[in-house]
Coordinates of C-alpha atoms (C1' of nucleotides) in Angstrom, one line a residue:
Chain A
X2 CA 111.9 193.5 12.9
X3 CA 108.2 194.4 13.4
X4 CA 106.2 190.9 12.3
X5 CA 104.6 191.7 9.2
X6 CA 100.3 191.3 9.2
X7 CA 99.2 188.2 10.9
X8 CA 96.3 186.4 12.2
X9 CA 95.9 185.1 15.5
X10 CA 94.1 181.8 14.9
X11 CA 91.4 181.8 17.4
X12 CA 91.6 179.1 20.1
X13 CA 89.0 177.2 19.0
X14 CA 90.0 176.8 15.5
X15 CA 92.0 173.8 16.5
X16 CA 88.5 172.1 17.0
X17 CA 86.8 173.4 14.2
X18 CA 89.7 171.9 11.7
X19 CA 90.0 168.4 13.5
X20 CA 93.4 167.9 12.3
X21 CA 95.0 171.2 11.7
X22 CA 97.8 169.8 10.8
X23 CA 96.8 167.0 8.1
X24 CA 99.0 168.0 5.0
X25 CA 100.9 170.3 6.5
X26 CA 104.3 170.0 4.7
X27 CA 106.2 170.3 7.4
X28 CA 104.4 167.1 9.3
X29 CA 104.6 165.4 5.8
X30 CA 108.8 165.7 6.4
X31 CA 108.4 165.2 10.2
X32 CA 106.7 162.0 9.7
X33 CA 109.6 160.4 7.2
X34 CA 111.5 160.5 10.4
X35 CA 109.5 159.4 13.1
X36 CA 106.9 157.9 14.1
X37 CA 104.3 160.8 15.9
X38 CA 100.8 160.0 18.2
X39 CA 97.7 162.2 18.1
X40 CA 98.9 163.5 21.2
X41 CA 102.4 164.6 19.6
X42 CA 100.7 166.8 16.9
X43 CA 98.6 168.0 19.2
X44 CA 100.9 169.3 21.8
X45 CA 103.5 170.8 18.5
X46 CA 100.3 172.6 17.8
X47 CA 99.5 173.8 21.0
X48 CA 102.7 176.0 20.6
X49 CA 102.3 177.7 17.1
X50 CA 101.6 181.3 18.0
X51 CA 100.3 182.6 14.6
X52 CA 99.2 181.3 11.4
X53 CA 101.1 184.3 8.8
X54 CA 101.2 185.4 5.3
X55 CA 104.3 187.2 4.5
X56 CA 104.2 189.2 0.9
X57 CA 106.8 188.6 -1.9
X58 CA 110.0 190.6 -1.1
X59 CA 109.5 190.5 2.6
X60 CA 112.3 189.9 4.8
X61 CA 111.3 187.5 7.5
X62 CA 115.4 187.5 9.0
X63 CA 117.7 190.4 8.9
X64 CA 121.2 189.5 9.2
X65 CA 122.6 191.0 12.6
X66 CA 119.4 191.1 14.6
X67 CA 118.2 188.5 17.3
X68 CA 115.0 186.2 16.4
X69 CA 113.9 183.1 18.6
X70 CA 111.3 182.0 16.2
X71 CA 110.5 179.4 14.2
X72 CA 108.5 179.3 11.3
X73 CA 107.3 176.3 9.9
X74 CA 106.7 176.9 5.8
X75 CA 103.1 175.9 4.8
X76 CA 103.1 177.3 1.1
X77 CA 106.3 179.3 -1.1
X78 CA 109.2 179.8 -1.3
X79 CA 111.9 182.1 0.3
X80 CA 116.0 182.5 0.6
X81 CA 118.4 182.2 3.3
X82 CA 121.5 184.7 2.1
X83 CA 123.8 187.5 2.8
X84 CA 125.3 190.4 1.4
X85 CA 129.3 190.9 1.6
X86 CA 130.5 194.0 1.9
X87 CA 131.2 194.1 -1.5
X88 CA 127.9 194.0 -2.6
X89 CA 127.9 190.7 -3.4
X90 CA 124.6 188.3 -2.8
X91 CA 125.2 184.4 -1.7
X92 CA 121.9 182.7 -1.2
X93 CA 122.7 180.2 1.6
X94 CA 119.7 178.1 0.6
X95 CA 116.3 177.9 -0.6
X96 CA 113.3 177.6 1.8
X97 CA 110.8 175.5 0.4
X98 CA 106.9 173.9 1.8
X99 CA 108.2 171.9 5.1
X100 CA 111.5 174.0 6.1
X101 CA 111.8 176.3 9.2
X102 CA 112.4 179.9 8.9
X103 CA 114.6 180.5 11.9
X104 CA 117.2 177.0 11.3
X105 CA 119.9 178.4 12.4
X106 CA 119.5 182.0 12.8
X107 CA 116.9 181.6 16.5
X108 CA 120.2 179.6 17.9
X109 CA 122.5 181.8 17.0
X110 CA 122.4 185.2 19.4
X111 CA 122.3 187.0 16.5
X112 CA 121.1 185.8 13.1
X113 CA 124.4 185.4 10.2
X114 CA 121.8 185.4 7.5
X115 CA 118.7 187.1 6.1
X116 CA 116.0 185.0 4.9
X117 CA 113.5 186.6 2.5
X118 CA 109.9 185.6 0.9
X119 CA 111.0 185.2 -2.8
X120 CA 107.2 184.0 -3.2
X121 CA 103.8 185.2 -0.8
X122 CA 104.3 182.7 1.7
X123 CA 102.1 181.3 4.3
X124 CA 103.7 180.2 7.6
X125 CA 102.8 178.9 11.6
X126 CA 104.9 180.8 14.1
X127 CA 106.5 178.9 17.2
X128 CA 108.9 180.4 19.8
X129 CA 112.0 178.7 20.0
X130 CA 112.0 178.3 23.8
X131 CA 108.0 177.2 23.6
X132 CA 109.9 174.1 21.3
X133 CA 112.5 173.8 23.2
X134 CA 110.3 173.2 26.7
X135 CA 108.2 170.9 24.6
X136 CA 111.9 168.7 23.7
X137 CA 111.8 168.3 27.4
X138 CA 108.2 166.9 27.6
X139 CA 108.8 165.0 24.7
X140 CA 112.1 164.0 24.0
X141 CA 111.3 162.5 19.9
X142 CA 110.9 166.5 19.2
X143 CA 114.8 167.6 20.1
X144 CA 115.4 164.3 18.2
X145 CA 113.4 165.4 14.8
X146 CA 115.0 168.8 15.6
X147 CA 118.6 167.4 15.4
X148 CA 117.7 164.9 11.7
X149 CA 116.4 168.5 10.8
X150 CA 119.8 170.5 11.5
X151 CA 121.5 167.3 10.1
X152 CA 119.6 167.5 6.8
X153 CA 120.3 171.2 6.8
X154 CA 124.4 171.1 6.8
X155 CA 124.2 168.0 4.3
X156 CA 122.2 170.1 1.8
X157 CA 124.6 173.3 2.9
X158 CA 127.7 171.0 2.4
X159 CA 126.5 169.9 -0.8
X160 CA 126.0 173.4 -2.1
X161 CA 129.7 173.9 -1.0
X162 CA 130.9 171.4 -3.6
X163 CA 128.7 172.9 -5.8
X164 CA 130.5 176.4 -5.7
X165 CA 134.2 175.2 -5.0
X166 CA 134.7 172.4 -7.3
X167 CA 131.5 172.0 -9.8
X168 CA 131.4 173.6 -13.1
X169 CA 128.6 175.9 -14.0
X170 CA 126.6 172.9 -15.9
X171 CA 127.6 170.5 -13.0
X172 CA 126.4 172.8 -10.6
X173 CA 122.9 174.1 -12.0
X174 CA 122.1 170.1 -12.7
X175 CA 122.4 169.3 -9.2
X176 CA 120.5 172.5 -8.1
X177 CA 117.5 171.4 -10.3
X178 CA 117.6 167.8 -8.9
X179 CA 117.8 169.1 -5.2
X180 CA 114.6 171.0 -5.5
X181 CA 112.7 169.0 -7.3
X182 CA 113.4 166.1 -4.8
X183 CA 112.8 169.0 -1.6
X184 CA 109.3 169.2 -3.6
X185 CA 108.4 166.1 -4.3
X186 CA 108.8 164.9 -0.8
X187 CA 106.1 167.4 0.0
X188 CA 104.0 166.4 -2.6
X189 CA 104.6 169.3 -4.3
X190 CA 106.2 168.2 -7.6
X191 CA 105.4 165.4 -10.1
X192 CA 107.1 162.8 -11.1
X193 CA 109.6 165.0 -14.1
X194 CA 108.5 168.2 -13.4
X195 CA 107.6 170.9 -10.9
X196 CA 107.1 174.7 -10.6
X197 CA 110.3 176.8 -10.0
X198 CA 109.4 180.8 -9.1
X199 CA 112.7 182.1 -9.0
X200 CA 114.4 184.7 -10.9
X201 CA 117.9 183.5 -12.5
X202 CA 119.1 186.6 -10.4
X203 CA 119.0 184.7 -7.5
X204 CA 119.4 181.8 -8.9
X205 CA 122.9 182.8 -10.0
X206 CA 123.6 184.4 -6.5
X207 CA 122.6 180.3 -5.2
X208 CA 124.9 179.1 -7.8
X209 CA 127.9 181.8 -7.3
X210 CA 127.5 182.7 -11.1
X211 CA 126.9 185.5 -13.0
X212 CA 123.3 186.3 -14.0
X213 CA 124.6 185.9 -17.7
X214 CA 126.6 182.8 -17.6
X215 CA 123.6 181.1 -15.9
X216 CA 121.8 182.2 -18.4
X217 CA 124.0 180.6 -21.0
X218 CA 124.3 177.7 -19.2
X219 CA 120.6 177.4 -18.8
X220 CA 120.1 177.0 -22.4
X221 CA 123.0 174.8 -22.5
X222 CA 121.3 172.7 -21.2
X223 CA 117.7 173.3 -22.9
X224 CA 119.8 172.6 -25.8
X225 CA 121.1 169.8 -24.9
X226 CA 118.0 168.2 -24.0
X227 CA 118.0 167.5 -20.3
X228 CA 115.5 170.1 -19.5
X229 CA 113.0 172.0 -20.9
X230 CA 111.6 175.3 -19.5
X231 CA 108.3 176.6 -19.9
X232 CA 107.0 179.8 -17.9
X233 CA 108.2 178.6 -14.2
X234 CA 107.6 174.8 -15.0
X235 CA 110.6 173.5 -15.1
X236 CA 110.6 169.9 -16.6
X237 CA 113.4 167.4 -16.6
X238 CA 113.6 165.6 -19.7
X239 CA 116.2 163.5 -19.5
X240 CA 116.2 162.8 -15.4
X241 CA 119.4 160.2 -15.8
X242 CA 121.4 162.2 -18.0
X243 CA 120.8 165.4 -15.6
X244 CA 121.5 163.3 -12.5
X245 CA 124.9 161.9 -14.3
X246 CA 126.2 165.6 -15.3
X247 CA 125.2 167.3 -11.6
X248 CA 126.7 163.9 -9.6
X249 CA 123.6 164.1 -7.8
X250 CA 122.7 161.6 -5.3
X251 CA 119.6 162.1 -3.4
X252 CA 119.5 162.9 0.4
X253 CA 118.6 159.4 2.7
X254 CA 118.0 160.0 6.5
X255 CA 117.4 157.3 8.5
X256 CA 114.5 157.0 10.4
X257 CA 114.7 158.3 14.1
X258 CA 115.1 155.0 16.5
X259 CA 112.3 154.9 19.1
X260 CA 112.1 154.6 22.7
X261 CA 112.4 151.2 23.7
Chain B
X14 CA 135.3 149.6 7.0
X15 CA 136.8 147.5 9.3
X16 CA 137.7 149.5 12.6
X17 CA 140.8 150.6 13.1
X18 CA 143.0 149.3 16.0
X19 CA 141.0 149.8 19.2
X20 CA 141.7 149.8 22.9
X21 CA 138.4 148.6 24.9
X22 CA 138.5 150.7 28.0
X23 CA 138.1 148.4 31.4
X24 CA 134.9 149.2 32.8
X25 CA 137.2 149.6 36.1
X26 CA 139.6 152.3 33.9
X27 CA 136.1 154.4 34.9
X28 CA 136.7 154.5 38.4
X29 CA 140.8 154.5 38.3
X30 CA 140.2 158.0 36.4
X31 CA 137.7 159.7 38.7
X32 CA 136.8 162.5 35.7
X33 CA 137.4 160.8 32.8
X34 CA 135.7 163.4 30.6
X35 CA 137.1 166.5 32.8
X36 CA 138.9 168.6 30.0
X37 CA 138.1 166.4 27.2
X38 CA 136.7 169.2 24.5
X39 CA 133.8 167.7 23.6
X40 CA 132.7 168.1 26.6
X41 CA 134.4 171.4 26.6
X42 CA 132.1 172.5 23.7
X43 CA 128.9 171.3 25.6
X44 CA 129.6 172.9 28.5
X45 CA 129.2 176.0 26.2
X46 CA 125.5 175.3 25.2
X47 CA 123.9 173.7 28.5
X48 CA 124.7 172.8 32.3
X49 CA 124.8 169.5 32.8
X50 CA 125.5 167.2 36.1
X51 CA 128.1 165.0 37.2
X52 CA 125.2 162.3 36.7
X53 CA 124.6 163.4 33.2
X54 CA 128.2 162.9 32.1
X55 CA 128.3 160.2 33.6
X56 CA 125.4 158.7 31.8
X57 CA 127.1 160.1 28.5
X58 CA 130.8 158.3 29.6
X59 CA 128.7 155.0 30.1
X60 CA 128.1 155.0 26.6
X61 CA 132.1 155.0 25.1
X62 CA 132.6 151.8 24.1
X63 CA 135.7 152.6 22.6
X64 CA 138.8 154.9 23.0
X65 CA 140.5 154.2 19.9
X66 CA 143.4 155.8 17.9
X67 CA 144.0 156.7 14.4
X68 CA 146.8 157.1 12.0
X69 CA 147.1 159.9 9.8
X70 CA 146.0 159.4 6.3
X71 CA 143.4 156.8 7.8
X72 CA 139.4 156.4 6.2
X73 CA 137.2 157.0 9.6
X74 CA 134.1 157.2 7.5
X75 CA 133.5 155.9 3.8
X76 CA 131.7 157.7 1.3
X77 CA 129.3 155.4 -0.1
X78 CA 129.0 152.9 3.1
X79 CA 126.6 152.7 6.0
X80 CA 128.3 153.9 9.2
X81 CA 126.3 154.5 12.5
X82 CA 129.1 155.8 15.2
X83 CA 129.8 158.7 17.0
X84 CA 133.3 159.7 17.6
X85 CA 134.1 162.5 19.8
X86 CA 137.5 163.9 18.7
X87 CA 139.7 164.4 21.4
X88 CA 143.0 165.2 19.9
X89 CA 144.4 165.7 16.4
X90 CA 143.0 167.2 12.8
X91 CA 140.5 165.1 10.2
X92 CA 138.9 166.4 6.9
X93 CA 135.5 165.3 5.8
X94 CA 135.2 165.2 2.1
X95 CA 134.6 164.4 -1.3
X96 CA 135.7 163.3 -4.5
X97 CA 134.0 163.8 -7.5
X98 CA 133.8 162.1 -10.6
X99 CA 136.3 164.3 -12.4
X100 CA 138.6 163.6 -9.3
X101 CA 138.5 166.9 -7.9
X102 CA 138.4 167.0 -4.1
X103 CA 135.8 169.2 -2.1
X104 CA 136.8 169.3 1.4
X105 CA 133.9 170.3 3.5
X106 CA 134.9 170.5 7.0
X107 CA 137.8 169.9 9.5
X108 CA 137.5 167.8 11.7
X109 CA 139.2 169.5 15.1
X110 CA 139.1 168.6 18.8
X111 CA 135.9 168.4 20.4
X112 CA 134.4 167.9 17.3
X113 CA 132.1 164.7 16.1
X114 CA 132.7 162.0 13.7
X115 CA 129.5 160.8 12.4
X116 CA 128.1 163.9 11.9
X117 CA 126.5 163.9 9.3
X118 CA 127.0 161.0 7.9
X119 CA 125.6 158.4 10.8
X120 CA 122.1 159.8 10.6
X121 CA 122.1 159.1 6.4
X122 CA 121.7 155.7 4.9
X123 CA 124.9 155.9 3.5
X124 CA 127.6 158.4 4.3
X125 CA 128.1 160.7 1.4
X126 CA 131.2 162.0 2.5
X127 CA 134.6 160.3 3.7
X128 CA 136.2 161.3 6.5
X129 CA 140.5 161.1 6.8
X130 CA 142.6 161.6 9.6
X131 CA 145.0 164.6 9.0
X132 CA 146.8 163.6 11.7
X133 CA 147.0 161.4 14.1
X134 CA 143.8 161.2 16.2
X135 CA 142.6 160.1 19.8
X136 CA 139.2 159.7 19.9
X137 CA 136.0 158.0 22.0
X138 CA 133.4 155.8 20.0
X139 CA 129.7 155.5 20.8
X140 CA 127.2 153.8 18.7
X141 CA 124.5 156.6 17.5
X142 CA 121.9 154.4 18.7
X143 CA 123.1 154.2 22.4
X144 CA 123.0 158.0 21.9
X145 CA 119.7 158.4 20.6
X146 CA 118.6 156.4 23.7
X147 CA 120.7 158.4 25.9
X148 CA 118.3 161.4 24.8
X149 CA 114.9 160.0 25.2
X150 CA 116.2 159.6 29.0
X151 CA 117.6 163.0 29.3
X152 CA 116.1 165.3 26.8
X153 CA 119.2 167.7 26.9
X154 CA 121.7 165.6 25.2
X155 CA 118.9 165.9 22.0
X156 CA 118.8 169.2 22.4
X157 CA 122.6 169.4 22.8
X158 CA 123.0 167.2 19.3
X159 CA 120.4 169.9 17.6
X160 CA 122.8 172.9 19.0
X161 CA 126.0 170.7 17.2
X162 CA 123.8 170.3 14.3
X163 CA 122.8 173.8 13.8
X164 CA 126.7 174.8 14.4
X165 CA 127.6 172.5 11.3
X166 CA 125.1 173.7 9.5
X167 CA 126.3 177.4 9.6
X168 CA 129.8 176.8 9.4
X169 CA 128.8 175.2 6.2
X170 CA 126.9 177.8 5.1
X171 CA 130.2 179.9 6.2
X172 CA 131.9 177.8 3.7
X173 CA 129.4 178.4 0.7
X174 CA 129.8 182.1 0.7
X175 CA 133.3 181.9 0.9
X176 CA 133.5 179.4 -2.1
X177 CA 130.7 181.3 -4.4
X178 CA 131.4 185.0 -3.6
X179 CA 134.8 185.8 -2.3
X180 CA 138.4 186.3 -3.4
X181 CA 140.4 184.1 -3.1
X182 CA 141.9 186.7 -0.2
X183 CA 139.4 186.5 1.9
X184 CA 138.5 183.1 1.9
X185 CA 142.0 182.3 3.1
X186 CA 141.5 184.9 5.6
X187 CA 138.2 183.8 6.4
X188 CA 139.5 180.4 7.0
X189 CA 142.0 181.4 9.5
X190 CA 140.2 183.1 11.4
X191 CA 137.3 180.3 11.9
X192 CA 140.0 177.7 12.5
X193 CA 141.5 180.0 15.5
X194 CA 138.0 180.4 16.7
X195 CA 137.4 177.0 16.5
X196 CA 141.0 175.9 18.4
X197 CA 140.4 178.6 20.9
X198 CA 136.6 177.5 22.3
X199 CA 138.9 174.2 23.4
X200 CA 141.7 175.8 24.6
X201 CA 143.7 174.5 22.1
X202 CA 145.1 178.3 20.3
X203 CA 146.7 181.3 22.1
X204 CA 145.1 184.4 21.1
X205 CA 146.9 185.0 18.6
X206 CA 148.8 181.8 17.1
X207 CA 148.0 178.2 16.6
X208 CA 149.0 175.3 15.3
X209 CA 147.7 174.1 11.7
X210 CA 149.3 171.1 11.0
X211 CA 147.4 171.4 7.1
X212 CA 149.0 170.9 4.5
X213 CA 148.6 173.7 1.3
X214 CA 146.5 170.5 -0.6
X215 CA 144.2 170.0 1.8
X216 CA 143.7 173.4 2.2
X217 CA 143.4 174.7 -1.4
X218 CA 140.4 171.7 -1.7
X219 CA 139.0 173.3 1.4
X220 CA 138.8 176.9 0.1
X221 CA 138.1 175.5 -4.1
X222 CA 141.1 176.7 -4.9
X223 CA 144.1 175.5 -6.9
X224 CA 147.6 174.6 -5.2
X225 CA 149.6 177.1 -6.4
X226 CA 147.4 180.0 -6.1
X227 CA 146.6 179.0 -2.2
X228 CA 150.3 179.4 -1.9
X229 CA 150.0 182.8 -3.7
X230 CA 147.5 184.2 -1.8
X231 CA 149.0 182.9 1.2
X232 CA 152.3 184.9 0.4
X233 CA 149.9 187.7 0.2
X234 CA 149.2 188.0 3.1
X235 CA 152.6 187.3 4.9
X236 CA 153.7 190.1 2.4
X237 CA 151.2 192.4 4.1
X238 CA 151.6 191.7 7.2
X239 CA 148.4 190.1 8.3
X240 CA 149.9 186.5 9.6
X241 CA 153.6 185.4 10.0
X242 CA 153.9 181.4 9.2
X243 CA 156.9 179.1 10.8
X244 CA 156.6 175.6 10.3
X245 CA 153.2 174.7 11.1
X246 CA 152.8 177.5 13.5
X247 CA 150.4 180.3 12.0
X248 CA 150.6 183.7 14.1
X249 CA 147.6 186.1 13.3
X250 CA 149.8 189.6 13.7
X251 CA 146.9 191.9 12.2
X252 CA 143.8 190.5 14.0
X253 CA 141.9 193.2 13.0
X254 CA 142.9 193.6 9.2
X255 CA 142.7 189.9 8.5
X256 CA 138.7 190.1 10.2
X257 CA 138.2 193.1 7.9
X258 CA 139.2 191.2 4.4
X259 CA 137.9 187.9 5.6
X260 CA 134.5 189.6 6.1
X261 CA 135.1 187.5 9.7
X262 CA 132.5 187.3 12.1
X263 CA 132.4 185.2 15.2
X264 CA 129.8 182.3 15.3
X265 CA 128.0 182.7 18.6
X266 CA 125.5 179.7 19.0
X267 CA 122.6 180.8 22.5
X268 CA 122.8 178.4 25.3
X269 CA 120.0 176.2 25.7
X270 CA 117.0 176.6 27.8
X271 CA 116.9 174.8 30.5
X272 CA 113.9 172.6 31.6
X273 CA 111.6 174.8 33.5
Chain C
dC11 C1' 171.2 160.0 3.6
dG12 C1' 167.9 159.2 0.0
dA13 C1' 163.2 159.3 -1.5
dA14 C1' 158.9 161.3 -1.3
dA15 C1' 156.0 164.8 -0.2
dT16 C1' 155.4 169.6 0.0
dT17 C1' 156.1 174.4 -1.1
dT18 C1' 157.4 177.8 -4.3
dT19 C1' 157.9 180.1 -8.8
dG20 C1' 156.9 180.9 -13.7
dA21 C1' 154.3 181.0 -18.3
dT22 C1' 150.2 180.3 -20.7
dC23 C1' 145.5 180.0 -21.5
dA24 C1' 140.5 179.2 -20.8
dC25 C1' 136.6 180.1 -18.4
dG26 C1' 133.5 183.0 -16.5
dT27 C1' 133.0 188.0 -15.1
dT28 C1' 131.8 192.4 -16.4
dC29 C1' 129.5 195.8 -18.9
dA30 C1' 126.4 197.1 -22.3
dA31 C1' 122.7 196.8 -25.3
dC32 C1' 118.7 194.7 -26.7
dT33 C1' 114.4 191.8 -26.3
dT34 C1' 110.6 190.0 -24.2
dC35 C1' 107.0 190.0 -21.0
dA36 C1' 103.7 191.3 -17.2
dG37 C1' 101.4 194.8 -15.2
dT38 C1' 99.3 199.6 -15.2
dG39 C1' 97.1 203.7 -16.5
dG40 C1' 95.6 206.6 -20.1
Chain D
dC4 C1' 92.7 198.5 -26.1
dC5 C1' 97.1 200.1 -26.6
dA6 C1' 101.0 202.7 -24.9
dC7 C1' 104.0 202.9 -21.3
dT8 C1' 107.0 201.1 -17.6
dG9 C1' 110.0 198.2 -15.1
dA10 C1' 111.5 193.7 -14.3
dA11 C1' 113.4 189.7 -16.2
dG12 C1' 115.6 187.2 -19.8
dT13 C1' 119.0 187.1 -23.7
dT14 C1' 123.0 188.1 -26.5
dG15 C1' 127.6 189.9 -27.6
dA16 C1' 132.5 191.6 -26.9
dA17 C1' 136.5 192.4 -24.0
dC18 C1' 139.0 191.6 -20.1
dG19 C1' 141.0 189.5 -16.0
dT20 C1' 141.4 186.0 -12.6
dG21 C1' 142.7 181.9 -11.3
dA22 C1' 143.5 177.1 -13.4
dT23 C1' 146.7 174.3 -15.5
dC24 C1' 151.1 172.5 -16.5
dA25 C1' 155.8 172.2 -15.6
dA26 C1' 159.9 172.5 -13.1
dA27 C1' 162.8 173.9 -9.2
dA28 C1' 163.5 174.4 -4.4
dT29 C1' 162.7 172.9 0.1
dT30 C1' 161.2 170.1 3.9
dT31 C1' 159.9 165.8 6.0
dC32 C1' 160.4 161.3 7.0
dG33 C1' 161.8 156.4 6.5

DNA sequence: CGAAATTTTGATCACGTTCAACTTCAGTGG
DNA sequence: CCACTGAAGTTGAACGTGATCAAAATTTCG
């Protein structure tokens, strides 16, 4: 579990970047939710330990080892999964710009899941107890923490449709849908299209399909004219049409309520 | 979505019932994450504003609607779900004692899921707003609703591997095994027998399977031994085996920090 | 007790896995 | 610059699992 190479930001950088935090992804997503002072950012960033890059192929969490951190994604992507005894890969999830490394496994006394960088990644470390404390101080952060976990177990539940009652087409739709909207709420994808660096390996291990069926069904539905695919852009054509065939609906939260 | 028959508690019924919540699972289940006073629970009680109870078959929550409640289940089963175009039905979750209704669907624009009473139900109704409020006064019961979150999140991740990567086996197995669990934190299974008043429907859309094979695959594992079945009555005689096959582990969420 | 829901059993068939080979591409060293 | 290497993507053929459909047996409940 030895952190992989990282870089202590000094104390002072926090004055030399005024706002630290400006653009940071996971503010962007914080900020849909609730309404955050100066002095809120500030104190969040107070706490982060470490400002790391993680290589490709990294694991970041090993299933059946304790971790209390959490790791707020600044740039790639990475993948919450397991392997059965079998053999057998399920990717849990996809980590993308805004998501926490460490949602669930730092709660749980030992992590269920590994989560590995699938791209480089670049990521601010936090303990979990330095949050916690800080939920105390500031109650609107055990608040965002909970729309978080919530958003977390709707996308999870949704992937559980996905593999126990979608077909293969149905289910690969929605998956393109779901990340696309992930980026674009980071600012991260344009309007039809966005960059997708994943292998259909693990792709099919998200999906619960072979590596050759998704394949098939990939250019199913090239062919068909709903998507078109060039190098790791992934475009979608015919938005409607996908979003009919993968019964997607996008994700609403509601805004947190504030203090009186 | 009108609201089922109701029974407004007297604000006296309080006081005539000294420890209203004492045994009641939910709090059962927070007791679990975080130590909390008589005053908090109290604070917590003060925000029922219903005890209501529910028939079997009954819509708690509508796919599709706006619904901003929390229930805490006190007694009976419930299924949250969906159906999809093709008319399939994804179960996602049970619903079991000490368990919330409203989570996730209160904290999204519109519910995406419906929830149904297996059985009858007993349960206590707050408004998620009260709540919310509740935790900018006393931090914990945020942090408490992050723990429950996080819980959710990786029981549905539980329920992602099980649909995309396993046998039909050893999801059955698997779902045993999480449903014992699950009874047992509430003191509502012996060690090794419960009550699963499910029927083989609303199981078989749990585990994304078809009727008939559940049934199979549940004679399977009579056949070998593993659990014995009377009635509604399900008796786990190989502990052991059935954790092997179902790839079982136990979910085992930290407590919470406490303020320093 | 009768009707409806649930469980059980059987036969057939389609879908998606598996396994294998081949292609394409990116990266690397000669 | 090209040959080599390994990873990733593509295609094909055969097989097996679990779905589907249908019907019987059993249980539950009004």
């Amino acid at each position: 579990m030895g952190m992989p190479h990282r870089e202590h930001r000094a104390n002072t950088a926090r004055r030399i970047l005024p706002e630290p935090w400006a653009g940071h992804p996971f503010v962007a997503r914080l900020e849909r939710l609730i309404r955050l002072s100066e002095d809120d950012l500030d104190s969040l960033w107070r706490l982060i330990e470490a400002d790391i890059k993680v290589k490709k192929r990294r694991d970041l969490v090993v299933d059946g080892y304790e971790y209390r951190k959490l790791c707020f994604v600044e740039e790639g992507f990475a993948a919450r999964y397991k392997i059965l005894r079998n053999g057998k890969r399920q990717v849990v999830n996809f980590l993308l710009p805004g998501d926490i490394v460490g949602l669930p496994g730092s709660f749980l006394q030992k992590a269920r899941y590994s989560v590995i960088a699938v791209t480089d990644l670049r990521l601010q470390v936090c303990s979990l107890s330095a949050y916690v404390q800080l939920c105390y101080e500031r109650p609107q952060f055990g608040l965002a923490l909970s729309w978080l976990a919530v958003e977390e177990a709707t996308m999870c539940a949704e992937h559980t449709i996905n593999a126990g009652r979608r077909t293969p087409t149905e289910r690969l739709a929605h998956f393109l849908l779901e990340v696309h909207a992930r980026l674009a709420t980071v600012g991260q994808a344009s309007d039809t299209s966005f960059v997708l660096p994943l292998s259909q390996e693990i792709i099919s291990d998200a999906l619960g399909l072979s590596v050759p069926h998704l394949n098939r069904t990939l250019a199913e539905l090239r062919g068909e004219g709903l998507v078109a695919i060039e190098g790791r852009r992934v475009e979608l054509v015919d938005r409607d049409a996908l979003e009919r065939v993968g019964h997607y609906q996008p994700l609403n939260l509601t805004r947190i309520p504030s203090a009186p």
